[in-house]
Coordinates of C-alpha atoms and ligand atoms in Angstrom, one line a residue:
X1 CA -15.8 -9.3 -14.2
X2 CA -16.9 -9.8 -10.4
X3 CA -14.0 -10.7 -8.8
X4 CA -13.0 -11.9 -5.5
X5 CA -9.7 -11.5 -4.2
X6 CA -7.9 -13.4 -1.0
X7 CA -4.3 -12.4 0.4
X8 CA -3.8 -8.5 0.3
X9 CA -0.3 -8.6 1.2
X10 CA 3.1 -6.8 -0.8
X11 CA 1.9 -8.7 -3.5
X12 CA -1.5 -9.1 -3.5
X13 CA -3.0 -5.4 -2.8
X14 CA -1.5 -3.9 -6.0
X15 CA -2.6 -6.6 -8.0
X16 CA -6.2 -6.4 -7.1
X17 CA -6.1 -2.4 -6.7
X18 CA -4.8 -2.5 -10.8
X19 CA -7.9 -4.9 -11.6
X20 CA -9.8 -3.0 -9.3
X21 CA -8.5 0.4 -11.6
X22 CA -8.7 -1.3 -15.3
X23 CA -12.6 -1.3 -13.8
X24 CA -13.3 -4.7 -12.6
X25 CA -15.7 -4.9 -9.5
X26 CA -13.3 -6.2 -6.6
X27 CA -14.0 -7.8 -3.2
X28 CA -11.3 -8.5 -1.2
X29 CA -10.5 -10.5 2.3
X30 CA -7.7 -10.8 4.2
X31 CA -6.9 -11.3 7.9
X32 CA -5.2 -8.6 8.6
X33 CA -3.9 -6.3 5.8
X34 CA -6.6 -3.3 4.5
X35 CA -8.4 -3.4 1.2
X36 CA -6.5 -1.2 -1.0
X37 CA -8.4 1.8 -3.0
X38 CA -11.5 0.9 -5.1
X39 CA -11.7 -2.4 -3.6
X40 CA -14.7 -3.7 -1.4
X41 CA -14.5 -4.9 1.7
X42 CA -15.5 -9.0 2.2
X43 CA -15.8 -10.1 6.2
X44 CA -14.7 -13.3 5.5
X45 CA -13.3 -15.5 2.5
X46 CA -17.1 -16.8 2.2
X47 CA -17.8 -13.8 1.2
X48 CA -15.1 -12.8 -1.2
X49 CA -15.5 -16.0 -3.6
X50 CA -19.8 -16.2 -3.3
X51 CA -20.6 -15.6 -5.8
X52 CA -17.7 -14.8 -8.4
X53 CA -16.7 -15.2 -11.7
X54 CA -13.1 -15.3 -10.8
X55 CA -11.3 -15.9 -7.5
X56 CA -7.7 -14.8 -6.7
X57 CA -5.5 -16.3 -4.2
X58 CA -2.1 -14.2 -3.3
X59 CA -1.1 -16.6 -0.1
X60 CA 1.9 -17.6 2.1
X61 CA 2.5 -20.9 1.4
X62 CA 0.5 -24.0 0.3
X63 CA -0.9 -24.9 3.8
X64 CA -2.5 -21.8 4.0
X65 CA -3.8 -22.1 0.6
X66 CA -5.5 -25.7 1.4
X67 CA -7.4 -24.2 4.5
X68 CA -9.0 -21.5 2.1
X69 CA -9.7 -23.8 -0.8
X70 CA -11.7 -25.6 1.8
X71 CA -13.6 -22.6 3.0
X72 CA -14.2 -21.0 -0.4
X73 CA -15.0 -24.3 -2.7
X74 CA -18.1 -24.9 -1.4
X75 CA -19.9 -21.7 -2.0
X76 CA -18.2 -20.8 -5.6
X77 CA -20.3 -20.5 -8.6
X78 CA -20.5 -23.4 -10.8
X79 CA -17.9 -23.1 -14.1
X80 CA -16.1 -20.1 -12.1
X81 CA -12.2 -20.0 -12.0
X82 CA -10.4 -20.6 -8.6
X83 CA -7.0 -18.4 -9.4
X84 CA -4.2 -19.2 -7.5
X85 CA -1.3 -16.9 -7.8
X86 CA 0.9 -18.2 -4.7
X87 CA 4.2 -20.1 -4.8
X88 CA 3.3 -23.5 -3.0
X89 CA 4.4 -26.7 -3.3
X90 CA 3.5 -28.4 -6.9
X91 CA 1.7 -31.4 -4.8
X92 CA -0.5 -28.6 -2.6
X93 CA -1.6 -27.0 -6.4
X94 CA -2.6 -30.5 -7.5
X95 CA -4.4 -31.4 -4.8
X96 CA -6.4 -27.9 -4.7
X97 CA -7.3 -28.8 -8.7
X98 CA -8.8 -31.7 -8.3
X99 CA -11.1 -30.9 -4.9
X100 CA -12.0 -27.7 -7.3
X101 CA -12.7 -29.7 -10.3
X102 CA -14.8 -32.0 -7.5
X103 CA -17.1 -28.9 -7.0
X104 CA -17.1 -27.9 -10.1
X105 CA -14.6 -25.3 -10.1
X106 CA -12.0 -24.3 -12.6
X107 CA -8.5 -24.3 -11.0
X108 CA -5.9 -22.3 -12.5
X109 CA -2.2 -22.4 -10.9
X110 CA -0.6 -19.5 -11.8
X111 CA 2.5 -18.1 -9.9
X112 CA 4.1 -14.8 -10.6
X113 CA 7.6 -13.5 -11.1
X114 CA 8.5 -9.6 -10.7
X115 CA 8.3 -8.7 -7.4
X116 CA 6.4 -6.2 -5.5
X117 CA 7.7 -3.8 -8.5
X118 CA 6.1 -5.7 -11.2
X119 CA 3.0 -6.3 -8.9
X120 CA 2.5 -2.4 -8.3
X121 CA 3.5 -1.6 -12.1
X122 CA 1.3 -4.5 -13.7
X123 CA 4.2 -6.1 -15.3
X124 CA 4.2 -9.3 -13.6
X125 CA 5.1 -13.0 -15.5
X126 CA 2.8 -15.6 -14.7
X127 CA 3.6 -19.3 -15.0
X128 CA -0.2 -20.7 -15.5
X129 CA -1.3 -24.4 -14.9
X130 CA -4.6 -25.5 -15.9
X131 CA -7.1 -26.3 -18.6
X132 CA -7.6 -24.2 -22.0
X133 CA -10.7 -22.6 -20.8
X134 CA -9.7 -22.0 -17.5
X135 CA -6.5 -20.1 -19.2
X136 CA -8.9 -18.0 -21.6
X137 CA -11.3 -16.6 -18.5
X138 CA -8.0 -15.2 -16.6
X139 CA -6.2 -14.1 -19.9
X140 CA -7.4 -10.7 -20.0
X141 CA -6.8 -10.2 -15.9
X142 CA -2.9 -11.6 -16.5
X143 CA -3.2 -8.8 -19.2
X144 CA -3.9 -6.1 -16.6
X145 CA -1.6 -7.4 -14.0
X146 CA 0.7 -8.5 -15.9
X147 CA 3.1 -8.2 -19.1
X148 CA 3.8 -12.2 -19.9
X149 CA 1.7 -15.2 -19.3
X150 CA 2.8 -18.8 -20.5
X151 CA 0.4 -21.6 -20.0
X152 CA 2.4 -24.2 -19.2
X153 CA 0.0 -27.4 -19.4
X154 CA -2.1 -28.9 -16.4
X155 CA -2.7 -27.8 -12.5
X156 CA 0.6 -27.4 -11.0
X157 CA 2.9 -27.0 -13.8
X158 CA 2.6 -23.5 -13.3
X159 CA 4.3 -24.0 -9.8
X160 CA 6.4 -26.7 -11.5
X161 CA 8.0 -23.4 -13.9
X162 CA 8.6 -21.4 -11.0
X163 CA 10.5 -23.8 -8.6
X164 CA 12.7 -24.7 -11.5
X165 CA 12.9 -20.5 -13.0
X166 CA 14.4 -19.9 -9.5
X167 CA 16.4 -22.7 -8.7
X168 CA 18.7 -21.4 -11.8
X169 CA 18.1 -17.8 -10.3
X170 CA 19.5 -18.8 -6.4
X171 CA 22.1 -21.3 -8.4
X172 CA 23.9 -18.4 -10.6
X173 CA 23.3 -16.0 -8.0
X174 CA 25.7 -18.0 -5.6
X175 CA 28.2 -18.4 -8.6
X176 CA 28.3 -15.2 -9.6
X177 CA 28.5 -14.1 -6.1
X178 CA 31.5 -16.5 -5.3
X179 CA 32.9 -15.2 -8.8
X180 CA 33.3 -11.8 -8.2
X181 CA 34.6 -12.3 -4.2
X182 CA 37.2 -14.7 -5.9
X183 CA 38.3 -12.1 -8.5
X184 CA 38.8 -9.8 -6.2
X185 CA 40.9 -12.0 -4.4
X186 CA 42.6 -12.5 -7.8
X187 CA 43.0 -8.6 -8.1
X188 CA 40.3 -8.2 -10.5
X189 CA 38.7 -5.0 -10.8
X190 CA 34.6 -5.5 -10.3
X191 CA 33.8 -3.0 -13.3
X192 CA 35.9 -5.4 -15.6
X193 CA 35.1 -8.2 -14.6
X194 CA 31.3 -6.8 -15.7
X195 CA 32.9 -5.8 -18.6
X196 CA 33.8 -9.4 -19.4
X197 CA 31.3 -11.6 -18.0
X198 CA 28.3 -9.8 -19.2
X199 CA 29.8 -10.1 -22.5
X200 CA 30.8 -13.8 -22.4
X201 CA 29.6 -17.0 -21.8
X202 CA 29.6 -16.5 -18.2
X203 CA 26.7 -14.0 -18.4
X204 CA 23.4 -14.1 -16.6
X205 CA 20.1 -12.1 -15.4
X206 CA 22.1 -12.2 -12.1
X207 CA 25.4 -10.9 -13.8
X208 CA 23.7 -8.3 -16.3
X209 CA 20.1 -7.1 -15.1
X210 CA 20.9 -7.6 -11.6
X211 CA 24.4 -7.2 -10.4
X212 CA 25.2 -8.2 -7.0
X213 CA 28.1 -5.5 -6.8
X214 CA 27.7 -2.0 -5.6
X215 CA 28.3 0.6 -8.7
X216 CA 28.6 -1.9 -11.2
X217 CA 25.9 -2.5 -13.9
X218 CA 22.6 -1.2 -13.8
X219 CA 20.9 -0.3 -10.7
X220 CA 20.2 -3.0 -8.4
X221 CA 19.3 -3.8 -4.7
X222 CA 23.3 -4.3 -4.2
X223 CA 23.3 0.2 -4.9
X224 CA 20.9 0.6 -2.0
X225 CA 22.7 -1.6 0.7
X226 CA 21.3 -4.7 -0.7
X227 CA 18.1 -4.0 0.8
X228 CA 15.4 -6.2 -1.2
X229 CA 14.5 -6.5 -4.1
X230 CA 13.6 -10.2 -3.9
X231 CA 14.2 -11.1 0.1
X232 CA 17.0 -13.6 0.7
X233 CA 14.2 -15.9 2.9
X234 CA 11.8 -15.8 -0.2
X235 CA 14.7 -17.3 -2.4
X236 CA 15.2 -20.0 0.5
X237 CA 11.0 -20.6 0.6
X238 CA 11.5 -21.3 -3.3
X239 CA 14.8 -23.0 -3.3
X240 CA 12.7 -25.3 -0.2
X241 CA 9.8 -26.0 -2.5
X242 CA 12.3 -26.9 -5.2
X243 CA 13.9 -29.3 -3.0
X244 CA 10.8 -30.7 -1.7
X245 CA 9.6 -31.4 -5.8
X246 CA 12.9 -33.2 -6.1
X247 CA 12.4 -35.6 -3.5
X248 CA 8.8 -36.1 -4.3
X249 CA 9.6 -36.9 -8.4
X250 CA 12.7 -38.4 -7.3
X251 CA 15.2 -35.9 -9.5
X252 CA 19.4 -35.3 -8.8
X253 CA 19.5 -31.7 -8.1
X254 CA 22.6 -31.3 -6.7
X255 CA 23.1 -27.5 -7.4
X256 CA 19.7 -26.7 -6.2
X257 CA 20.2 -28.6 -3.0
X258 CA 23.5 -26.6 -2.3
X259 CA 22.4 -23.4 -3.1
X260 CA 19.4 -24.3 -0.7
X261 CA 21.9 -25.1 2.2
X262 CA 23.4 -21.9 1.5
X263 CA 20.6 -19.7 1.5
X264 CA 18.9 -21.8 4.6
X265 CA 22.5 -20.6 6.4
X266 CA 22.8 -17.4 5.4
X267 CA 19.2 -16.6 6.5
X268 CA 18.8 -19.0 9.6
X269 CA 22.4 -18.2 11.1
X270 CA 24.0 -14.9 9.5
X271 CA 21.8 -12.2 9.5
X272 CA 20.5 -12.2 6.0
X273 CA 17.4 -11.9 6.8
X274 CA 15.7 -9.1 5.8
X275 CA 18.5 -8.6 2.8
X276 CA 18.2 -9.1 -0.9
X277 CA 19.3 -12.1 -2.1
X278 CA 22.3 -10.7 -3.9
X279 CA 23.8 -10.2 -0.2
X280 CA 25.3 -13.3 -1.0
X281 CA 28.4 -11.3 -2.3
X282 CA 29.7 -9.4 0.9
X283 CA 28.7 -12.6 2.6
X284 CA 31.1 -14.2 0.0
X285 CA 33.4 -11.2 0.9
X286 CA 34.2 -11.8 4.2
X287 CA 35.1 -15.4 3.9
X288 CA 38.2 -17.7 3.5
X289 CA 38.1 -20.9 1.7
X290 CA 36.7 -22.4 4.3
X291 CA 34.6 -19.9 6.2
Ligands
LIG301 P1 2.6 -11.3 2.3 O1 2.9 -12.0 3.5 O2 2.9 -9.8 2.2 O3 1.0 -11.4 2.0 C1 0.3 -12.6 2.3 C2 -1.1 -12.1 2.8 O4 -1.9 -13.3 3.0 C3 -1.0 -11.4 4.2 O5 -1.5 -10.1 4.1 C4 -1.7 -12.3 5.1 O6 -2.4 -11.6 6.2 C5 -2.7 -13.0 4.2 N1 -3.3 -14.2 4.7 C6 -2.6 -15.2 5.3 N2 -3.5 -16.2 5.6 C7 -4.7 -15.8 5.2 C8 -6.0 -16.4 5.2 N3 -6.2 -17.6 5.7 N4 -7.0 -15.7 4.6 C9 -6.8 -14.4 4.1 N5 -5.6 -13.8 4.0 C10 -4.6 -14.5 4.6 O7 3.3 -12.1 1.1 P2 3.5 -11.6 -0.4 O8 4.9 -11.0 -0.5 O9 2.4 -10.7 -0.8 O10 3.6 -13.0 -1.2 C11 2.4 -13.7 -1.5 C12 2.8 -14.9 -2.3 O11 3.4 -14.4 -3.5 C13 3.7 -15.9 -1.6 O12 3.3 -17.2 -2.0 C14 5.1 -15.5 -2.2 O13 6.0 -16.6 -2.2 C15 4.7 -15.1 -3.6 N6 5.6 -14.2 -4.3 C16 6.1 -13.1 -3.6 C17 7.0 -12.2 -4.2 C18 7.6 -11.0 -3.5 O14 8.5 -10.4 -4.0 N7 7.0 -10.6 -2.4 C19 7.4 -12.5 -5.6 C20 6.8 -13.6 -6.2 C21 6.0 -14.4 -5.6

């Protein structure tokens, strides 16, 4: 396929240099990150989507994303497929469909979970919104980029399964965080408390595939000084956009809201910038029951 490519960033240069590999011809734009091997050069976003049979977005955030749609819908081929693999707001998705389906464009919603890893490995999950024959033109590029794709109905319900995927994920990250600094408290050792949890009703992907203690479990972020992994901000962007769908649908997310106070704090006003979200433990740590 001819394939134009927008946002080059962590995420976005491996996944265009593996379609660019698996022999699709790839132009890519962005404002400042390089092309990565075997993909072409555009000058503008213009240029990347003339022409295309499939255009990929890998953006910031759903403002962002708008400004391009406006640049790039006008000069797309008819019956082409607008990809969006951002995480944006559900409304920002929605409102990019329907100018696309305006110009005759077939939108496609289709966020990604794995990480830079699964991005540079082609094992990414993608969460796809959009029509049935939107779906079967980017099947076999999810294929090459990644190992799962769900279609999970119409333009933004795509976004819609990744704001509520990683609300659970900041939500049992926090309680399992606050579990462990509370057992050691009790005088709990960490590798039993594994030994138990991941085991019993208690477990999770935070407590088994990704445990936020240092030398227990597999390997994680938390064995390399809990540097990321999946960045404590990026949790807070999603646990944001999750609050923001709330509001907008009118939903009691109580948990979701919490965990989004906590994560705003611990980025905003304690240094966790820059750390994986599973810092949340030696924040945890260093605390009393009331801070
Ligand atoms: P990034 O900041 O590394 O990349 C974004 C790129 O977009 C940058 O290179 C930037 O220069 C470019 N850009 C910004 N405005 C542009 C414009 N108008 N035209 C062209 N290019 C423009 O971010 P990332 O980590 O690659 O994440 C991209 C998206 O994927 C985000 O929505 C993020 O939430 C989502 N995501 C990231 C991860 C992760 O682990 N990094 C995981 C899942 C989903």
């Amino acid at each position: 396929m001819n394939i134009g490519f927008i946002g080059l960033g962590n995420m976005g240069s491996p996944m265009a240099a593996n379609l660019a590999a698996a022999g699709h011809a790839v132009t890519g734009f962005d404002l400042v990150a390089p092309c990565p091997a075997g993909v072409a050069k555009a000058a503008t976003a213009a240029e990347a989507a003339a022409g295309r049979d499939v255009v990929i977005t890998m953006l910031p955030n759903g403002a962002i994303l708008r400004a391009v749609a406006d640049e790039i819908l006008p000069v797309m081929t008819k019956g082409a497929v607008f990809l969006d693999c951002s995480t944006v707001d559900v409304e920002s998705a929605r409102s990019v469909a329907a100018r696309a389906a305006d110009a005759g464009v077939l939108a496609m919603d289709a966020p990604v979970s794995g990480g830079v890893g699964g991005a540079t490995a082609g094992t990414l999950t993608f969460m796809a919104g959009g029509a049935d024959n939107a779906f079967a033109i980017a099947k076999p590029l999810f294929d090459i980029m990644g190992q799962k794709a769900v279609h999970c109905g119409p333009s933004g319900n795509g976004q819609a399964a990744k704001i509520c995927n990683n609300m659970i994920l900041g939500v049992t990250m926090i309680a399992t965080c606050e579990a462990f600094a509370l057992a050691d408290k009790l005088g709990l050792d960490r590798a039993k408390m594994f030994d138990v949890v991941s085991t019993s009703s208690g477990y999770s992907w935070s407590m088994n595939a990704y445990c936020p203690a240092p030398g227990v479990g597999p390997q994680s972020p938390a064995d390399n000084d809990y540097k990321p992994g999946f960045a404590a901000e990026l949790m807070l962007k999603d646990l944001r956009l999750s609050q923001q769908a709330a509001e907008a649908v009118d939903a009691d997310t109580p948990m979701g809201e919490r965990a989004a106070a906590l994560y705003a704090a611990f980025v905003d006003e304690e240094n966790g910038k820059g750390m994986d979200f599973s810092a949340m433990l030696p924040r945890f740590e260093k605390r009393g029951r009331h801070g």
